[in-house]
PDB file of C-alpha atoms in Angstrom:
ATOM      1  CA  MET A   1      63.947-293.321 -91.724  1.00  0.00           C
ATOM      2  CA  THR A   2      67.368-293.740 -93.303  1.00  0.00           C
ATOM      3  CA  ASP A   3      70.325-294.663 -91.088  1.00  0.00           C
ATOM      4  CA  TYR A   4      73.093-292.545 -92.626  1.00  0.00           C
ATOM      5  CA  PRO A   5      76.629-293.988 -92.641  1.00  0.00           C
ATOM      6  CA  ARG A   6      79.117-291.855 -90.750  1.00  0.00           C
ATOM      7  CA  ASP A   7      81.418-291.497 -93.749  1.00  0.00           C
ATOM      8  CA  GLN A   8      78.522-290.375 -95.957  1.00  0.00           C
ATOM      9  CA  ILE A   9      77.541-287.676 -93.491  1.00  0.00           C
ATOM     10  CA  SER A  10      81.122-286.471 -93.237  1.00  0.00           C
ATOM     11  CA  GLN A  11      81.587-286.381 -97.019  1.00  0.00           C
ATOM     12  CA  ARG A  12      78.502-284.240 -97.360  1.00  0.00           C
ATOM     13  CA  GLY A  13      79.841-281.654 -94.940  1.00  0.00           C
ATOM     14  CA  GLY A  14      77.475-282.406 -92.102  1.00  0.00           C
ATOM     15  CA  ASP A  15      79.412-284.491 -89.571  1.00  0.00           C
ATOM     16  CA  PRO A  16      77.720-283.792 -86.218  1.00  0.00           C
ATOM     17  CA  ASP A  17      81.138-283.858 -84.533  1.00  0.00           C
ATOM     18  CA  ALA A  18      82.558-281.244 -86.872  1.00  0.00           C
ATOM     19  CA  ILE A  19      79.774-278.740 -87.478  1.00  0.00           C
ATOM     20  CA  SER A  20      80.547-275.107 -86.837  1.00  0.00           C
ATOM     21  CA  ASP A  21      79.666-273.105 -83.765  1.00  0.00           C
ATOM     22  CA  HIS A  22      78.741-270.195 -86.005  1.00  0.00           C
ATOM     23  CA  TYR A  23      75.286-269.686 -84.540  1.00  0.00           C
ATOM     24  CA  ARG A  24      75.516-271.399 -81.183  1.00  0.00           C
ATOM     25  CA  ASN A  25      76.526-268.425 -79.066  1.00  0.00           C
ATOM     26  CA  GLU A  26      74.642-265.768 -80.974  1.00  0.00           C
ATOM     27  CA  LYS A  27      72.096-263.890 -78.914  1.00  0.00           C
ATOM     28  CA  PRO A  28      70.719-261.356 -81.388  1.00  0.00           C
ATOM     29  CA  GLU A  29      68.182-258.740 -80.559  1.00  0.00           C
ATOM     30  CA  SER A  30      64.717-259.697 -81.713  1.00  0.00           C
ATOM     31  CA  ILE A  31      63.808-258.377 -85.138  1.00  0.00           C
ATOM     32  CA  SER A  32      60.343-259.898 -85.161  1.00  0.00           C
ATOM     33  CA  VAL A  33      57.619-258.075 -87.038  1.00  0.00           C
ATOM     34  CA  SER A  34      55.594-255.561 -85.047  1.00  0.00           C
ATOM     35  CA  TRP A  35      51.829-255.282 -85.222  1.00  0.00           C
ATOM     36  CA  THR A  36      52.016-251.944 -87.069  1.00  0.00           C
ATOM     37  CA  ASP A  37      54.456-253.280 -89.665  1.00  0.00           C
ATOM     38  CA  PHE A  38      52.322-256.370 -90.179  1.00  0.00           C
ATOM     39  CA  VAL A  39      49.149-254.377 -90.855  1.00  0.00           C
ATOM     40  CA  GLU A  40      50.899-251.954 -93.210  1.00  0.00           C
ATOM     41  CA  THR A  41      52.558-254.758 -95.159  1.00  0.00           C
ATOM     42  CA  ILE A  42      49.460-256.919 -95.509  1.00  0.00           C
ATOM     43  CA  GLN A  43      47.287-254.047 -96.724  1.00  0.00           C
ATOM     44  CA  GLY A  44      49.660-253.541 -99.640  1.00  0.00           C
ATOM     45  CA  GLU A  45      49.886-257.179-100.745  1.00  0.00           C
ATOM     46  CA  ASP A  46      48.140-258.955-103.630  1.00  0.00           C
ATOM     47  CA  ASP A  47      44.667-260.083-102.542  1.00  0.00           C
ATOM     48  CA  SER A  48      44.453-262.630-105.365  1.00  0.00           C
ATOM     49  CA  ILE A  49      46.417-264.831-102.952  1.00  0.00           C
ATOM     50  CA  GLU A  50      43.722-266.379-100.780  1.00  0.00           C
ATOM     51  CA  TYR A  51      45.712-266.209 -97.545  1.00  0.00           C
ATOM     52  CA  ILE A  52      46.366-262.496 -98.070  1.00  0.00           C
ATOM     53  CA  ALA A  53      42.694-261.841 -98.842  1.00  0.00           C
ATOM     54  CA  ALA A  54      41.613-263.737 -95.720  1.00  0.00           C
ATOM     55  CA  ILE A  55      43.991-261.730 -93.534  1.00  0.00           C
ATOM     56  CA  GLN A  56      42.800-258.439 -95.022  1.00  0.00           C
ATOM     57  CA  ASP A  57      39.156-259.423 -94.469  1.00  0.00           C
ATOM     58  CA  THR A  58      39.899-260.463 -90.889  1.00  0.00           C
ATOM     59  CA  LEU A  59      41.639-257.181 -90.107  1.00  0.00           C
ATOM     60  CA  THR A  60      38.666-255.252 -91.501  1.00  0.00           C
ATOM     61  CA  GLU A  61      36.252-257.327 -89.417  1.00  0.00           C
ATOM     62  CA  LEU A  62      38.271-256.846 -86.234  1.00  0.00           C
ATOM     63  CA  GLU A  63      38.360-253.085 -86.751  1.00  0.00           C
ATOM     64  CA  ARG A  64      34.590-253.067 -87.321  1.00  0.00           C
ATOM     65  CA  ARG A  65      33.960-255.077 -84.163  1.00  0.00           C
ATOM     66  CA  LYS A  66      36.207-252.791 -82.147  1.00  0.00           C
ATOM     67  CA  HIS A  67      34.421-249.695 -83.442  1.00  0.00           C
ATOM     68  CA  GLU A  68      30.937-251.094 -82.785  1.00  0.00           C
ATOM     69  CA  ARG A  69      31.737-252.277 -79.287  1.00  0.00           C
ATOM     70  CA  ASP A  70      33.955-249.332 -78.417  1.00  0.00           C
ATOM     71  CA  THR A  71      36.173-251.746 -76.520  1.00  0.00           C
ATOM     72  CA  GLY A  72      39.422-250.711 -74.945  1.00  0.00           C
ATOM     73  CA  MET A  73      41.126-253.928 -76.013  1.00  0.00           C
ATOM     74  CA  PRO A  74      43.460-253.237 -78.954  1.00  0.00           C
ATOM     75  CA  VAL A  75      42.845-255.089 -82.196  1.00  0.00           C
ATOM     76  CA  SER A  76      46.350-256.535 -81.944  1.00  0.00           C
ATOM     77  CA  ALA A  77      45.427-258.367 -78.731  1.00  0.00           C
ATOM     78  CA  VAL A  78      42.314-259.894 -80.293  1.00  0.00           C
ATOM     79  CA  TRP A  79      44.333-260.917 -83.338  1.00  0.00           C
ATOM     80  CA  GLU A  80      47.045-262.653 -81.340  1.00  0.00           C
ATOM     81  CA  THR A  81      44.595-264.588 -79.167  1.00  0.00           C
ATOM     82  CA  ASP A  82      42.156-265.674 -81.861  1.00  0.00           C
ATOM     83  CA  ALA A  83      42.361-264.667 -85.504  1.00  0.00           C
ATOM     84  CA  GLN A  84      46.038-265.397 -86.056  1.00  0.00           C
ATOM     85  CA  GLN A  85      45.760-268.996 -84.880  1.00  0.00           C
ATOM     86  CA  ARG A  86      42.614-269.638 -86.924  1.00  0.00           C
ATOM     87  CA  LEU A  87      44.245-268.340 -90.094  1.00  0.00           C
ATOM     88  CA  ILE A  88      47.410-270.361 -89.548  1.00  0.00           C
ATOM     89  CA  ALA A  89      45.312-273.484 -88.985  1.00  0.00           C
ATOM     90  CA  GLU A  90      43.388-272.872 -92.208  1.00  0.00           C
ATOM     91  CA  PHE A  91      46.265-271.868 -94.480  1.00  0.00           C
ATOM     92  CA  ALA A  92      49.906-272.128 -93.361  1.00  0.00           C
ATOM     93  CA  PHE A  93      52.455-270.654 -90.987  1.00  0.00           C
ATOM     94  CA  ALA A  94      54.244-268.618 -93.676  1.00  0.00           C
ATOM     95  CA  ILE A  95      52.392-266.098 -95.842  1.00  0.00           C
ATOM     96  CA  PRO A  96      53.127-266.177 -99.604  1.00  0.00           C
ATOM     97  CA  THR A  97      53.474-263.172-101.865  1.00  0.00           C
ATOM     98  CA  ARG A  98      53.286-262.867-105.645  1.00  0.00           C
ATOM     99  CA  GLU A  99      57.029-262.174-105.772  1.00  0.00           C
ATOM    100  CA  ALA A 100      57.862-265.277-103.735  1.00  0.00           C
ATOM    101  CA  LEU A 101      55.522-267.520-105.723  1.00  0.00           C
ATOM    102  CA  ASP A 102      56.828-266.290-109.071  1.00  0.00           C
ATOM    103  CA  TYR A 103      60.392-266.809-107.895  1.00  0.00           C
ATOM    104  CA  LEU A 104      59.673-270.346-106.701  1.00  0.00           C
ATOM    105  CA  ILE A 105      58.010-271.243-109.995  1.00  0.00           C
ATOM    106  CA  ASP A 106      61.182-270.169-111.803  1.00  0.00           C
ATOM    107  CA  GLN A 107      63.192-272.608-109.641  1.00  0.00           C
ATOM    108  CA  GLY A 108      61.012-275.595-110.527  1.00  0.00           C
ATOM    109  CA  PRO A 109      60.483-278.453-110.629  1.00  0.00           C
ATOM    110  CA  LEU A 110      60.024-278.323-106.854  1.00  0.00           C
ATOM    111  CA  VAL A 111      59.893-281.124-104.304  1.00  0.00           C
ATOM    112  CA  GLU A 112      58.340-279.913-101.050  1.00  0.00           C
ATOM    113  CA  LEU A 113      58.891-281.818 -97.811  1.00  0.00           C
ATOM    114  CA  GLY A 114      56.817-281.190 -94.703  1.00  0.00           C
ATOM    115  CA  ALA A 115      54.086-279.659 -96.848  1.00  0.00           C
ATOM    116  CA  TRP A 116      51.406-279.960 -94.112  1.00  0.00           C
ATOM    117  CA  LYS A 117      48.125-278.810 -95.746  1.00  0.00           C
ATOM    118  CA  GLY A 118      49.794-278.103 -99.088  1.00  0.00           C
ATOM    119  CA  TYR A 119      48.758-274.451 -99.230  1.00  0.00           C
ATOM    120  CA  TRP A 120      51.989-273.147-100.771  1.00  0.00           C
ATOM    121  CA  ALA A 121      51.909-276.006-103.298  1.00  0.00           C
ATOM    122  CA  TYR A 122      48.305-275.069-104.097  1.00  0.00           C
ATOM    123  CA  GLU A 123      49.200-271.447-104.857  1.00  0.00           C
ATOM    124  CA  LEU A 124      52.195-272.556-106.931  1.00  0.00           C
ATOM    125  CA  ASP A 125      50.169-275.086-108.903  1.00  0.00           C
ATOM    126  CA  LYS A 126      47.399-272.545-109.498  1.00  0.00           C
ATOM    127  CA  ARG A 127      49.971-270.316-111.207  1.00  0.00           C
ATOM    128  CA  GLY A 128      51.421-273.089-113.351  1.00  0.00           C
ATOM    129  CA  GLY A 129      54.251-274.204-111.076  1.00  0.00           C
ATOM    130  CA  ASP A 130      55.667-277.733-111.170  1.00  0.00           C
ATOM    131  CA  VAL A 131      55.533-278.977-107.565  1.00  0.00           C
ATOM    132  CA  THR A 132      55.241-282.322-105.802  1.00  0.00           C
ATOM    133  CA  ALA A 133      54.355-282.172-102.103  1.00  0.00           C
ATOM    134  CA  TYR A 134      55.069-284.671 -99.327  1.00  0.00           C
ATOM    135  CA  ASP A 135      54.366-284.870 -95.626  1.00  0.00           C
ATOM    136  CA  ILE A 136      55.014-287.666 -93.161  1.00  0.00           C
ATOM    137  CA  ASP A 137      51.402-287.414 -91.969  1.00  0.00           C
ATOM    138  CA  PRO A 138      49.179-285.789 -94.628  1.00  0.00           C
ATOM    139  CA  VAL A 139      46.015-284.107 -93.405  1.00  0.00           C
ATOM    140  CA  LEU A 140      42.601-285.344 -94.541  1.00  0.00           C
ATOM    141  CA  ASP A 141      41.480-282.189 -96.349  1.00  0.00           C
ATOM    142  CA  PRO A 142      44.534-280.520 -97.923  1.00  0.00           C
ATOM    143  CA  TRP A 143      44.615-277.573-100.277  1.00  0.00           C
ATOM    144  CA  PHE A 144      46.726-279.610-102.697  1.00  0.00           C
ATOM    145  CA  PRO A 145      47.342-283.362-103.049  1.00  0.00           C
ATOM    146  CA  VAL A 146      50.056-284.155-100.492  1.00  0.00           C
ATOM    147  CA  GLU A 147      51.658-287.582-100.722  1.00  0.00           C
ATOM    148  CA  ALA A 148      52.820-289.515 -97.673  1.00  0.00           C
ATOM    149  CA  GLY A 149      56.601-289.444 -97.395  1.00  0.00           C
ATOM    150  CA  ASP A 150      59.599-288.197 -95.458  1.00  0.00           C
ATOM    151  CA  GLN A 151      63.095-287.177 -96.563  1.00  0.00           C
ATOM    152  CA  ASP A 152      63.747-290.619 -98.074  1.00  0.00           C
ATOM    153  CA  VAL A 153      61.539-289.737-101.061  1.00  0.00           C
ATOM    154  CA  LEU A 154      64.428-287.592-102.289  1.00  0.00           C
ATOM    155  CA  LEU A 155      66.138-290.808-103.385  1.00  0.00           C
ATOM    156  CA  ARG A 156      63.664-290.796-106.295  1.00  0.00           C
ATOM    157  CA  TYR A 157      64.833-287.417-107.541  1.00  0.00           C
ATOM    158  CA  SER A 158      67.973-285.858-108.984  1.00  0.00           C
ATOM    159  CA  ASP A 159      69.669-282.539-108.383  1.00  0.00           C
ATOM    160  CA  ALA A 160      67.532-281.109-111.213  1.00  0.00           C
ATOM    161  CA  GLU A 161      64.723-280.627-108.701  1.00  0.00           C
ATOM    162  CA  THR A 162      64.778-277.853-106.121  1.00  0.00           C
ATOM    163  CA  LEU A 163      64.161-278.944-102.540  1.00  0.00           C
ATOM    164  CA  PHE A 164      61.510-276.709-100.955  1.00  0.00           C
ATOM    165  CA  LEU A 165      61.211-276.495 -97.171  1.00  0.00           C
ATOM    166  CA  CYS A 166      58.644-274.165 -95.619  1.00  0.00           C
ATOM    167  CA  TRP A 167      58.771-274.048 -91.816  1.00  0.00           C
ATOM    168  CA  PRO A 168      60.466-277.471 -91.567  1.00  0.00           C
ATOM    169  CA  PRO A 169      59.582-279.037 -88.214  1.00  0.00           C
ATOM    170  CA  VAL A 170      61.971-279.012 -85.283  1.00  0.00           C
ATOM    171  CA  GLY A 171      64.147-282.100 -85.526  1.00  0.00           C
ATOM    172  CA  SER A 172      66.433-283.821 -87.997  1.00  0.00           C
ATOM    173  CA  MET A 173      64.193-284.053 -91.076  1.00  0.00           C
ATOM    174  CA  ALA A 174      65.520-280.941 -92.837  1.00  0.00           C
ATOM    175  CA  TYR A 175      69.147-281.787 -92.038  1.00  0.00           C
ATOM    176  CA  GLU A 176      68.762-285.349 -93.291  1.00  0.00           C
ATOM    177  CA  ALA A 177      67.072-284.042 -96.438  1.00  0.00           C
ATOM    178  CA  LEU A 178      70.243-282.102 -97.254  1.00  0.00           C
ATOM    179  CA  LEU A 179      72.218-285.347 -97.041  1.00  0.00           C
ATOM    180  CA  LEU A 180      70.028-286.882 -99.733  1.00  0.00           C
ATOM    181  CA  HIS A 181      69.820-283.914-102.096  1.00  0.00           C
ATOM    182  CA  ASP A 182      72.598-282.369-104.163  1.00  0.00           C
ATOM    183  CA  GLY A 183      70.649-279.599-105.851  1.00  0.00           C
ATOM    184  CA  ASP A 184      69.276-276.188-104.934  1.00  0.00           C
ATOM    185  CA  VAL A 185      67.384-275.584-101.704  1.00  0.00           C
ATOM    186  CA  VAL A 186      64.696-272.996-100.992  1.00  0.00           C
ATOM    187  CA  TYR A 187      63.960-272.564 -97.300  1.00  0.00           C
ATOM    188  CA  ILE A 188      61.211-270.384 -95.815  1.00  0.00           C
ATOM    189  CA  GLY A 189      61.387-269.345 -92.182  1.00  0.00           C
ATOM    190  CA  GLU A 190      63.750-267.562 -89.832  1.00  0.00           C
ATOM    191  CA  ARG A 191      67.506-267.917 -89.782  1.00  0.00           C
ATOM    192  CA  PRO A 192      69.313-268.656 -86.503  1.00  0.00           C
ATOM    193  CA  GLY A 193      70.648-265.103 -86.278  1.00  0.00           C
ATOM    194  CA  GLU A 194      67.071-263.855 -86.404  1.00  0.00           C
ATOM    195  CA  GLY A 195      66.049-265.530 -83.184  1.00  0.00           C
ATOM    196  CA  PHE A 196      66.033-269.185 -84.306  1.00  0.00           C
ATOM    197  CA  LYS A 197      63.353-270.962 -82.361  1.00  0.00           C
ATOM    198  CA  ALA A 198      60.988-273.177 -84.320  1.00  0.00           C
ATOM    199  CA  PHE A 199      62.673-274.703 -87.346  1.00  0.00           C
ATOM    200  CA  ALA A 200      64.706-277.815 -88.132  1.00  0.00           C
ATOM    201  CA  ASP A 201      67.863-278.086 -86.005  1.00  0.00           C
ATOM    202  CA  ILE A 202      71.232-276.366 -85.795  1.00  0.00           C
ATOM    203  CA  GLN A 203      72.871-279.011 -88.005  1.00  0.00           C
ATOM    204  CA  PHE A 204      70.580-278.021 -90.875  1.00  0.00           C
ATOM    205  CA  PHE A 205      71.773-274.425 -90.722  1.00  0.00           C
ATOM    206  CA  ASP A 206      75.392-275.449 -90.277  1.00  0.00           C
ATOM    207  CA  VAL A 207      75.292-277.583 -93.431  1.00  0.00           C
ATOM    208  CA  LEU A 208      73.628-274.768 -95.366  1.00  0.00           C
ATOM    209  CA  ASP A 209      76.378-272.432 -94.179  1.00  0.00           C
ATOM    210  CA  ALA A 210      79.170-274.869 -95.057  1.00  0.00           C
ATOM    211  CA  ARG A 211      78.001-276.399 -98.326  1.00  0.00           C
ATOM    212  CA  TYR A 212      75.749-273.815 -99.954  1.00  0.00           C
ATOM    213  CA  GLU A 213      75.883-270.299-101.305  1.00  0.00           C
ATOM    214  CA  HIS A 214      73.053-268.020-100.167  1.00  0.00           C
ATOM    215  CA  VAL A 215      71.990-266.445-103.464  1.00  0.00           C
ATOM    216  CA  THR A 216      68.592-264.838-102.852  1.00  0.00           C
ATOM    217  CA  GLN A 217      66.457-263.542-100.002  1.00  0.00           C
ATOM    218  CA  ILE A 218      62.870-262.361-100.425  1.00  0.00           C
ATOM    219  CA  ASP A 219      61.103-260.672 -97.536  1.00  0.00           C
ATOM    220  CA  LEU A 220      57.710-262.111 -96.652  1.00  0.00           C
ATOM    221  CA  PRO A 221      54.865-260.611 -94.642  1.00  0.00           C
ATOM    222  CA  SER A 222      55.087-262.282 -91.248  1.00  0.00           C
ATOM    223  CA  HIS A 223      52.682-262.720 -88.402  1.00  0.00           C
ATOM    224  CA  PRO A 224      53.542-260.487 -85.425  1.00  0.00           C
ATOM    225  CA  GLY A 225      56.296-262.096 -83.384  1.00  0.00           C
ATOM    226  CA  ALA A 226      57.857-263.877 -86.368  1.00  0.00           C
ATOM    227  CA  LYS A 227      60.163-262.875 -89.234  1.00  0.00           C
ATOM    228  CA  ASP A 228      59.822-265.172 -92.228  1.00  0.00           C
ATOM    229  CA  ASP A 229      61.803-264.828 -95.428  1.00  0.00           C
ATOM    230  CA  LEU A 230      62.446-266.926 -98.505  1.00  0.00           C
ATOM    231  CA  HIS A 231      66.077-268.045 -98.768  1.00  0.00           C
ATOM    232  CA  HIS A 232      67.525-269.677-101.890  1.00  0.00           C
ATOM    233  CA  TYR A 233      70.732-271.702-101.583  1.00  0.00           C
ATOM    234  CA  GLN A 234      72.880-273.234-104.317  1.00  0.00           C
ATOM    235  CA  PRO A 235      75.556-275.894-103.736  1.00  0.00           C
ATOM    236  CA  ARG A 236      79.080-274.509-103.619  1.00  0.00           C
ATOM    237  CA  GLU A 237      81.345-275.584-106.479  1.00  0.00           C
TER     238      GLU A 237
END
């Protein structure tokens, strides 16, 4: 992992001693997706996306099982304890939509870090998108070829590529990626004001706030208890 010089970090607007306290004391009310909203949203999405189709099929199966067994346990409880985790393990944490995929393709070429199983890259590639995916520890059976690499791979690229981060892991990877990339950034996940809990670190969001203009937000269907969106950032002039 790169050891970033202090002056380089400061020049890029991310000095850990000078980052803002913009989000630190925020305690927003939860705006996580409810079970009802999740079901209604998913039923209206494009089932040509394999993740969407799998969720729709699972919901239908859970309703059938509930009807046959006449159980008092709500479908939402079964989903949260079983189906949701299986689907996440098979596909991804965030759920793509046609709108989000089309938008990402228009921002290409894309360099994705922390791609995990490469599912988003798979859907993008299937639709003609230009994407290269990396993960520090690629899985054995990915949806899409994922190369081994961390944020240092960005040294191979210019600001012509868009950095794509989908549910970046807790820690410094996403923040350090911003220090090595001068182009656009597309981030998928929650923002700190939406109950920040499982993504990157506060320095990542502080640098986005200080150095980038938030130009686009696309709502995504989210698993109950989460609130994922696509956020596009462009460097400030």
